[in-house]
Amino acid sequence: VYPGVRSEYGWSPHPANSTKRTPSDLIPTRSLFFDRAIMEGVMEQIIILGAGFDSRSYADYGGRPLTFFEVDFADMQEAKLEVLKAAGYMSEDNQPVTSHNVRTVYVPLDPEDPELTLEKALIKAGLNLDAPVLTIWEGGYSYMPPVEAYRYVRLLASLPRGSSVAMDFLSWALVEGELGW
């Protein structure tokens, strides 16, 4: 086990003189990129696609009024809420316990309900379609069926002027484990 090496991009699990690199080396840099997109952005609405156990909405953004729309499958959100409750970050009525000017809205998707599109779910959750939006799409695009991914891209392209998308994607060779890492 090697101690982590600090760089301007985060921590690496390999010693400074190591040439070994793995996909996990990308994670600190990737996380920093998305964190900076929020910190340096001017949008007050932030969509996190495939939020999973993301905890960005529990950070302190200097008192900026922000609304996070965490989009994921309903069962994933239920699991996250249970963990957050156990850790003291959620009240029994599923309200975030924070001291910051940040609001979190959980936007459940149901893969069995073709009528509940991402757009409909976001509107139902209160997304203001007249104000710019920052969308964080971290790690999910590469794992989606292409038709579904393109549908999401078209929706994001239709968001109000001034909106931004911060995303990453991996080659299929990496996703399928064909790069030898």
JSON list of C-alpha atoms in Angstrom, two decimals:
[
{"chain": "A", "resi": 1, "resn": "VAL", "atom": "CA", "xyz": [0.00, 0.00, 0.00]},
{"chain": "A", "resi": 2, "resn": "TYR", "atom": "CA", "xyz": [1.44, 3.34, -1.03]},
{"chain": "A", "resi": 3, "resn": "PRO", "atom": "CA", "xyz": [0.50, 6.64, 0.54]},
{"chain": "A", "resi": 4, "resn": "GLY", "atom": "CA", "xyz": [-1.45, 8.90, -1.79]},
{"chain": "A", "resi": 5, "resn": "VAL", "atom": "CA", "xyz": [0.43, 11.54, -3.72]},
{"chain": "A", "resi": 6, "resn": "ARG", "atom": "CA", "xyz": [-1.12, 15.01, -3.74]},
{"chain": "A", "resi": 7, "resn": "SER", "atom": "CA", "xyz": [-1.18, 16.99, -6.96]},
{"chain": "A", "resi": 8, "resn": "GLU", "atom": "CA", "xyz": [-3.18, 19.96, -8.16]},
{"chain": "A", "resi": 9, "resn": "TYR", "atom": "CA", "xyz": [-5.69, 17.41, -9.47]},
{"chain": "A", "resi": 10, "resn": "GLY", "atom": "CA", "xyz": [-6.24, 15.46, -6.27]},
{"chain": "A", "resi": 11, "resn": "TRP", "atom": "CA", "xyz": [-4.84, 12.25, -4.81]},
{"chain": "A", "resi": 12, "resn": "SER", "atom": "CA", "xyz": [-3.22, 9.33, -6.62]},
{"chain": "A", "resi": 13, "resn": "PRO", "atom": "CA", "xyz": [-2.91, 5.92, -4.95]},
{"chain": "A", "resi": 14, "resn": "HIS", "atom": "CA", "xyz": [0.50, 5.41, -6.63]},
{"chain": "A", "resi": 15, "resn": "PRO", "atom": "CA", "xyz": [3.88, 6.77, -5.51]},
{"chain": "A", "resi": 16, "resn": "ALA", "atom": "CA", "xyz": [5.18, 9.82, -7.39]},
{"chain": "A", "resi": 17, "resn": "ASN", "atom": "CA", "xyz": [7.79, 7.77, -9.27]},
{"chain": "A", "resi": 18, "resn": "SER", "atom": "CA", "xyz": [5.32, 5.08, -10.38]},
{"chain": "A", "resi": 19, "resn": "THR", "atom": "CA", "xyz": [4.37, 4.67, -14.02]},
{"chain": "A", "resi": 20, "resn": "LYS", "atom": "CA", "xyz": [1.43, 2.42, -13.17]},
{"chain": "A", "resi": 21, "resn": "ARG", "atom": "CA", "xyz": [-1.92, 4.03, -13.88]},
{"chain": "A", "resi": 22, "resn": "THR", "atom": "CA", "xyz": [-5.42, 2.63, -13.53]},
{"chain": "A", "resi": 23, "resn": "PRO", "atom": "CA", "xyz": [-8.89, 3.95, -14.32]},
{"chain": "A", "resi": 24, "resn": "SER", "atom": "CA", "xyz": [-9.29, 4.84, -10.63]},
{"chain": "A", "resi": 25, "resn": "ASP", "atom": "CA", "xyz": [-6.57, 7.48, -11.11]},
{"chain": "A", "resi": 26, "resn": "LEU", "atom": "CA", "xyz": [-9.11, 9.46, -13.16]},
{"chain": "A", "resi": 27, "resn": "ILE", "atom": "CA", "xyz": [-11.63, 9.78, -10.32]},
{"chain": "A", "resi": 28, "resn": "PRO", "atom": "CA", "xyz": [-10.01, 12.59, -8.28]},
{"chain": "A", "resi": 29, "resn": "THR", "atom": "CA", "xyz": [-9.48, 14.72, -11.38]},
{"chain": "A", "resi": 30, "resn": "ARG", "atom": "CA", "xyz": [-12.99, 14.01, -12.60]},
{"chain": "A", "resi": 31, "resn": "SER", "atom": "CA", "xyz": [-14.52, 14.90, -9.24]},
{"chain": "A", "resi": 32, "resn": "LEU", "atom": "CA", "xyz": [-12.54, 18.13, -9.06]},
{"chain": "A", "resi": 33, "resn": "PHE", "atom": "CA", "xyz": [-13.76, 19.09, -12.54]},
{"chain": "A", "resi": 34, "resn": "PHE", "atom": "CA", "xyz": [-17.42, 18.68, -11.54]},
{"chain": "A", "resi": 35, "resn": "ASP", "atom": "CA", "xyz": [-16.94, 20.42, -8.18]},
{"chain": "A", "resi": 36, "resn": "ARG", "atom": "CA", "xyz": [-15.37, 23.40, -9.95]},
{"chain": "A", "resi": 37, "resn": "ALA", "atom": "CA", "xyz": [-18.22, 23.54, -12.45]},
{"chain": "A", "resi": 38, "resn": "ILE", "atom": "CA", "xyz": [-20.59, 24.10, -9.52]},
{"chain": "A", "resi": 39, "resn": "MET", "atom": "CA", "xyz": [-18.33, 26.44, -7.54]},
{"chain": "A", "resi": 40, "resn": "GLU", "atom": "CA", "xyz": [-17.45, 28.66, -10.51]},
{"chain": "A", "resi": 41, "resn": "GLY", "atom": "CA", "xyz": [-20.86, 28.55, -12.16]},
{"chain": "A", "resi": 42, "resn": "VAL", "atom": "CA", "xyz": [-23.59, 31.12, -11.89]},
{"chain": "A", "resi": 43, "resn": "MET", "atom": "CA", "xyz": [-26.59, 28.83, -12.25]},
{"chain": "A", "resi": 44, "resn": "GLU", "atom": "CA", "xyz": [-28.90, 28.34, -9.29]},
{"chain": "A", "resi": 45, "resn": "GLN", "atom": "CA", "xyz": [-30.43, 25.13, -10.65]},
{"chain": "A", "resi": 46, "resn": "ILE", "atom": "CA", "xyz": [-28.24, 22.04, -10.90]},
{"chain": "A", "resi": 47, "resn": "ILE", "atom": "CA", "xyz": [-29.33, 18.71, -12.33]},
{"chain": "A", "resi": 48, "resn": "ILE", "atom": "CA", "xyz": [-27.28, 15.67, -11.38]},
{"chain": "A", "resi": 49, "resn": "LEU", "atom": "CA", "xyz": [-28.04, 12.81, -13.76]},
{"chain": "A", "resi": 50, "resn": "GLY", "atom": "CA", "xyz": [-27.57, 9.35, -12.29]},
{"chain": "A", "resi": 51, "resn": "ALA", "atom": "CA", "xyz": [-26.94, 10.91, -8.87]},
{"chain": "A", "resi": 52, "resn": "GLY", "atom": "CA", "xyz": [-26.47, 7.63, -7.03]},
{"chain": "A", "resi": 53, "resn": "PHE", "atom": "CA", "xyz": [-24.77, 8.37, -3.71]},
{"chain": "A", "resi": 54, "resn": "ASP", "atom": "CA", "xyz": [-23.48, 11.77, -4.86]},
{"chain": "A", "resi": 55, "resn": "SER", "atom": "CA", "xyz": [-23.30, 14.17, -1.92]},
{"chain": "A", "resi": 56, "resn": "ARG", "atom": "CA", "xyz": [-22.60, 17.48, -3.64]},
{"chain": "A", "resi": 57, "resn": "SER", "atom": "CA", "xyz": [-25.89, 18.95, -2.50]},
{"chain": "A", "resi": 58, "resn": "TYR", "atom": "CA", "xyz": [-24.68, 18.68, 1.11]},
{"chain": "A", "resi": 59, "resn": "ALA", "atom": "CA", "xyz": [-21.64, 20.90, 0.55]},
{"chain": "A", "resi": 60, "resn": "ASP", "atom": "CA", "xyz": [-21.34, 24.56, 1.49]},
{"chain": "A", "resi": 61, "resn": "TYR", "atom": "CA", "xyz": [-21.33, 26.82, -1.55]},
{"chain": "A", "resi": 62, "resn": "GLY", "atom": "CA", "xyz": [-20.78, 30.04, 0.37]},
{"chain": "A", "resi": 63, "resn": "GLY", "atom": "CA", "xyz": [-24.46, 30.60, 1.02]},
{"chain": "A", "resi": 64, "resn": "ARG", "atom": "CA", "xyz": [-25.38, 30.69, -2.69]},
{"chain": "A", "resi": 65, "resn": "PRO", "atom": "CA", "xyz": [-29.03, 29.75, -3.14]},
{"chain": "A", "resi": 66, "resn": "LEU", "atom": "CA", "xyz": [-28.87, 26.50, -5.09]},
{"chain": "A", "resi": 67, "resn": "THR", "atom": "CA", "xyz": [-31.40, 23.84, -5.96]},
{"chain": "A", "resi": 68, "resn": "PHE", "atom": "CA", "xyz": [-30.06, 20.41, -6.83]},
{"chain": "A", "resi": 69, "resn": "PHE", "atom": "CA", "xyz": [-32.30, 18.07, -8.82]},
{"chain": "A", "resi": 70, "resn": "GLU", "atom": "CA", "xyz": [-30.92, 14.59, -8.18]},
{"chain": "A", "resi": 71, "resn": "VAL", "atom": "CA", "xyz": [-32.12, 12.26, -10.91]},
{"chain": "A", "resi": 72, "resn": "ASP", "atom": "CA", "xyz": [-31.91, 8.49, -10.51]},
{"chain": "A", "resi": 73, "resn": "PHE", "atom": "CA", "xyz": [-34.01, 5.36, -10.37]},
{"chain": "A", "resi": 74, "resn": "ALA", "atom": "CA", "xyz": [-36.47, 5.34, -7.48]},
{"chain": "A", "resi": 75, "resn": "ASP", "atom": "CA", "xyz": [-34.93, 2.27, -5.81]},
{"chain": "A", "resi": 76, "resn": "MET", "atom": "CA", "xyz": [-31.48, 3.89, -5.85]},
{"chain": "A", "resi": 77, "resn": "GLN", "atom": "CA", "xyz": [-32.89, 7.04, -4.26]},
{"chain": "A", "resi": 78, "resn": "GLU", "atom": "CA", "xyz": [-34.65, 5.01, -1.57]},
{"chain": "A", "resi": 79, "resn": "ALA", "atom": "CA", "xyz": [-31.36, 3.32, -0.68]},
{"chain": "A", "resi": 80, "resn": "LYS", "atom": "CA", "xyz": [-29.58, 6.68, -0.58]},
{"chain": "A", "resi": 81, "resn": "LEU", "atom": "CA", "xyz": [-32.24, 8.22, 1.66]},
{"chain": "A", "resi": 82, "resn": "GLU", "atom": "CA", "xyz": [-31.89, 5.34, 4.12]},
{"chain": "A", "resi": 83, "resn": "VAL", "atom": "CA", "xyz": [-28.12, 5.86, 4.30]},
{"chain": "A", "resi": 84, "resn": "LEU", "atom": "CA", "xyz": [-28.53, 9.63, 4.70]},
{"chain": "A", "resi": 85, "resn": "LYS", "atom": "CA", "xyz": [-31.09, 9.13, 7.48]},
{"chain": "A", "resi": 86, "resn": "ALA", "atom": "CA", "xyz": [-28.77, 6.74, 9.31]},
{"chain": "A", "resi": 87, "resn": "ALA", "atom": "CA", "xyz": [-25.96, 9.30, 9.02]},
{"chain": "A", "resi": 88, "resn": "GLY", "atom": "CA", "xyz": [-28.16, 12.12, 10.32]},
{"chain": "A", "resi": 89, "resn": "TYR", "atom": "CA", "xyz": [-28.39, 14.03, 7.04]},
{"chain": "A", "resi": 90, "resn": "MET", "atom": "CA", "xyz": [-32.11, 13.43, 6.46]},
{"chain": "A", "resi": 91, "resn": "SER", "atom": "CA", "xyz": [-35.10, 13.96, 8.68]},
{"chain": "A", "resi": 92, "resn": "GLU", "atom": "CA", "xyz": [-37.69, 11.21, 9.01]},
{"chain": "A", "resi": 93, "resn": "ASP", "atom": "CA", "xyz": [-39.85, 13.01, 6.43]},
{"chain": "A", "resi": 94, "resn": "ASN", "atom": "CA", "xyz": [-36.99, 12.90, 3.87]},
{"chain": "A", "resi": 95, "resn": "GLN", "atom": "CA", "xyz": [-35.95, 16.53, 4.19]},
{"chain": "A", "resi": 96, "resn": "PRO", "atom": "CA", "xyz": [-32.21, 17.25, 3.99]},
{"chain": "A", "resi": 97, "resn": "VAL", "atom": "CA", "xyz": [-30.64, 18.43, 7.23]},
{"chain": "A", "resi": 98, "resn": "THR", "atom": "CA", "xyz": [-28.20, 21.16, 6.20]},
{"chain": "A", "resi": 99, "resn": "SER", "atom": "CA", "xyz": [-27.31, 24.60, 7.46]},
{"chain": "A", "resi": 100, "resn": "HIS", "atom": "CA", "xyz": [-26.63, 25.95, 3.98]},
{"chain": "A", "resi": 101, "resn": "ASN", "atom": "CA", "xyz": [-28.83, 27.75, 1.48]},
{"chain": "A", "resi": 102, "resn": "VAL", "atom": "CA", "xyz": [-29.09, 24.59, -0.63]},
{"chain": "A", "resi": 103, "resn": "ARG", "atom": "CA", "xyz": [-32.23, 22.66, -1.49]},
{"chain": "A", "resi": 104, "resn": "THR", "atom": "CA", "xyz": [-32.21, 19.07, -2.76]},
{"chain": "A", "resi": 105, "resn": "VAL", "atom": "CA", "xyz": [-35.07, 17.70, -4.84]},
{"chain": "A", "resi": 106, "resn": "TYR", "atom": "CA", "xyz": [-35.09, 13.97, -5.56]},
{"chain": "A", "resi": 107, "resn": "VAL", "atom": "CA", "xyz": [-36.34, 13.19, -9.07]},
{"chain": "A", "resi": 108, "resn": "PRO", "atom": "CA", "xyz": [-37.14, 9.48, -9.34]},
{"chain": "A", "resi": 109, "resn": "LEU", "atom": "CA", "xyz": [-37.25, 7.78, -12.72]},
{"chain": "A", "resi": 110, "resn": "ASP", "atom": "CA", "xyz": [-39.07, 4.52, -13.35]},
{"chain": "A", "resi": 111, "resn": "PRO", "atom": "CA", "xyz": [-37.68, 2.42, -16.21]},
{"chain": "A", "resi": 112, "resn": "GLU", "atom": "CA", "xyz": [-41.00, 0.54, -16.31]},
{"chain": "A", "resi": 113, "resn": "ASP", "atom": "CA", "xyz": [-42.95, 3.76, -17.03]},
{"chain": "A", "resi": 114, "resn": "PRO", "atom": "CA", "xyz": [-42.23, 4.92, -20.60]},
{"chain": "A", "resi": 115, "resn": "GLU", "atom": "CA", "xyz": [-44.57, 7.89, -20.09]},
{"chain": "A", "resi": 116, "resn": "LEU", "atom": "CA", "xyz": [-42.39, 9.37, -17.33]},
{"chain": "A", "resi": 117, "resn": "THR", "atom": "CA", "xyz": [-39.66, 11.00, -19.41]},
{"chain": "A", "resi": 118, "resn": "LEU", "atom": "CA", "xyz": [-36.74, 12.86, -17.88]},
{"chain": "A", "resi": 119, "resn": "GLU", "atom": "CA", "xyz": [-38.27, 16.15, -19.01]},
{"chain": "A", "resi": 120, "resn": "LYS", "atom": "CA", "xyz": [-41.65, 15.37, -17.42]},
{"chain": "A", "resi": 121, "resn": "ALA", "atom": "CA", "xyz": [-39.99, 14.23, -14.19]},
{"chain": "A", "resi": 122, "resn": "LEU", "atom": "CA", "xyz": [-37.91, 17.43, -13.95]},
{"chain": "A", "resi": 123, "resn": "ILE", "atom": "CA", "xyz": [-40.91, 19.67, -14.62]},
{"chain": "A", "resi": 124, "resn": "LYS", "atom": "CA", "xyz": [-42.95, 17.76, -12.03]},
{"chain": "A", "resi": 125, "resn": "ALA", "atom": "CA", "xyz": [-40.09, 18.25, -9.55]},
{"chain": "A", "resi": 126, "resn": "GLY", "atom": "CA", "xyz": [-40.18, 22.02, -10.08]},
{"chain": "A", "resi": 127, "resn": "LEU", "atom": "CA", "xyz": [-37.36, 22.75, -12.52]},
{"chain": "A", "resi": 128, "resn": "ASN", "atom": "CA", "xyz": [-37.75, 26.33, -13.79]},
{"chain": "A", "resi": 129, "resn": "LEU", "atom": "CA", "xyz": [-37.50, 26.10, -17.57]},
{"chain": "A", "resi": 130, "resn": "ASP", "atom": "CA", "xyz": [-37.06, 29.87, -17.83]},
{"chain": "A", "resi": 131, "resn": "ALA", "atom": "CA", "xyz": [-33.76, 29.92, -15.91]},
{"chain": "A", "resi": 132, "resn": "PRO", "atom": "CA", "xyz": [-30.37, 28.49, -16.91]},
{"chain": "A", "resi": 133, "resn": "VAL", "atom": "CA", "xyz": [-29.38, 25.08, -15.60]},
{"chain": "A", "resi": 134, "resn": "LEU", "atom": "CA", "xyz": [-26.05, 23.39, -14.92]},
{"chain": "A", "resi": 135, "resn": "THR", "atom": "CA", "xyz": [-26.28, 19.67, -15.61]},
{"chain": "A", "resi": 136, "resn": "ILE", "atom": "CA", "xyz": [-23.71, 17.33, -14.08]},
{"chain": "A", "resi": 137, "resn": "TRP", "atom": "CA", "xyz": [-23.51, 14.04, -15.97]},
{"chain": "A", "resi": 138, "resn": "GLU", "atom": "CA", "xyz": [-20.74, 12.18, -14.19]},
{"chain": "A", "resi": 139, "resn": "GLY", "atom": "CA", "xyz": [-19.92, 8.69, -15.33]},
{"chain": "A", "resi": 140, "resn": "GLY", "atom": "CA", "xyz": [-23.32, 7.68, -16.68]},
{"chain": "A", "resi": 141, "resn": "TYR", "atom": "CA", "xyz": [-23.24, 8.50, -20.37]},
{"chain": "A", "resi": 142, "resn": "SER", "atom": "CA", "xyz": [-20.78, 5.75, -21.26]},
{"chain": "A", "resi": 143, "resn": "TYR", "atom": "CA", "xyz": [-23.00, 3.06, -19.76]},
{"chain": "A", "resi": 144, "resn": "MET", "atom": "CA", "xyz": [-26.30, 4.06, -21.37]},
{"chain": "A", "resi": 145, "resn": "PRO", "atom": "CA", "xyz": [-27.73, 2.55, -24.52]},
{"chain": "A", "resi": 146, "resn": "PRO", "atom": "CA", "xyz": [-26.89, 5.04, -27.31]},
{"chain": "A", "resi": 147, "resn": "VAL", "atom": "CA", "xyz": [-30.53, 5.77, -28.20]},
{"chain": "A", "resi": 148, "resn": "GLU", "atom": "CA", "xyz": [-31.29, 6.72, -24.58]},
{"chain": "A", "resi": 149, "resn": "ALA", "atom": "CA", "xyz": [-28.10, 8.77, -24.26]},
{"chain": "A", "resi": 150, "resn": "TYR", "atom": "CA", "xyz": [-28.97, 10.74, -27.42]},
{"chain": "A", "resi": 151, "resn": "ARG", "atom": "CA", "xyz": [-32.47, 11.38, -26.06]},
{"chain": "A", "resi": 152, "resn": "TYR", "atom": "CA", "xyz": [-30.91, 12.91, -22.92]},
{"chain": "A", "resi": 153, "resn": "VAL", "atom": "CA", "xyz": [-28.48, 14.99, -25.00]},
{"chain": "A", "resi": 154, "resn": "ARG", "atom": "CA", "xyz": [-31.38, 16.39, -27.06]},
{"chain": "A", "resi": 155, "resn": "LEU", "atom": "CA", "xyz": [-33.22, 17.34, -23.87]},
{"chain": "A", "resi": 156, "resn": "LEU", "atom": "CA", "xyz": [-30.13, 19.04, -22.42]},
{"chain": "A", "resi": 157, "resn": "ALA", "atom": "CA", "xyz": [-29.66, 20.95, -25.67]},
{"chain": "A", "resi": 158, "resn": "SER", "atom": "CA", "xyz": [-33.19, 22.32, -25.31]},
{"chain": "A", "resi": 159, "resn": "LEU", "atom": "CA", "xyz": [-32.61, 23.83, -21.84]},
{"chain": "A", "resi": 160, "resn": "PRO", "atom": "CA", "xyz": [-32.70, 27.65, -21.57]},
{"chain": "A", "resi": 161, "resn": "ARG", "atom": "CA", "xyz": [-30.01, 29.86, -23.07]},
{"chain": "A", "resi": 162, "resn": "GLY", "atom": "CA", "xyz": [-27.03, 30.09, -20.72]},
{"chain": "A", "resi": 163, "resn": "SER", "atom": "CA", "xyz": [-27.36, 26.48, -19.53]},
{"chain": "A", "resi": 164, "resn": "SER", "atom": "CA", "xyz": [-24.27, 24.28, -19.37]},
{"chain": "A", "resi": 165, "resn": "VAL", "atom": "CA", "xyz": [-23.49, 20.59, -19.28]},
{"chain": "A", "resi": 166, "resn": "ALA", "atom": "CA", "xyz": [-20.46, 19.20, -17.44]},
{"chain": "A", "resi": 167, "resn": "MET", "atom": "CA", "xyz": [-19.97, 15.58, -18.41]},
{"chain": "A", "resi": 168, "resn": "ASP", "atom": "CA", "xyz": [-17.41, 12.91, -18.96]},
{"chain": "A", "resi": 169, "resn": "PHE", "atom": "CA", "xyz": [-17.44, 9.84, -21.08]},
{"chain": "A", "resi": 170, "resn": "LEU", "atom": "CA", "xyz": [-15.23, 6.80, -21.46]},
{"chain": "A", "resi": 171, "resn": "SER", "atom": "CA", "xyz": [-14.35, 4.82, -24.54]},
{"chain": "A", "resi": 172, "resn": "TRP", "atom": "CA", "xyz": [-16.22, 1.56, -24.97]},
{"chain": "A", "resi": 173, "resn": "ALA", "atom": "CA", "xyz": [-12.83, -0.19, -24.84]},
{"chain": "A", "resi": 174, "resn": "LEU", "atom": "CA", "xyz": [-12.35, 1.04, -21.27]},
{"chain": "A", "resi": 175, "resn": "VAL", "atom": "CA", "xyz": [-15.95, 0.28, -20.26]},
{"chain": "A", "resi": 176, "resn": "GLU", "atom": "CA", "xyz": [-15.64, -3.24, -21.66]},
{"chain": "A", "resi": 177, "resn": "GLY", "atom": "CA", "xyz": [-12.22, -3.78, -20.01]},
{"chain": "A", "resi": 178, "resn": "GLU", "atom": "CA", "xyz": [-10.34, -4.10, -23.29]},
{"chain": "A", "resi": 179, "resn": "LEU", "atom": "CA", "xyz": [-7.49, -1.69, -22.44]},
{"chain": "A", "resi": 180, "resn": "GLY", "atom": "CA", "xyz": [-5.62, -4.03, -20.15]},
{"chain": "A", "resi": 181, "resn": "TRP", "atom": "CA", "xyz": [-5.87, -1.82, -17.05]}
]
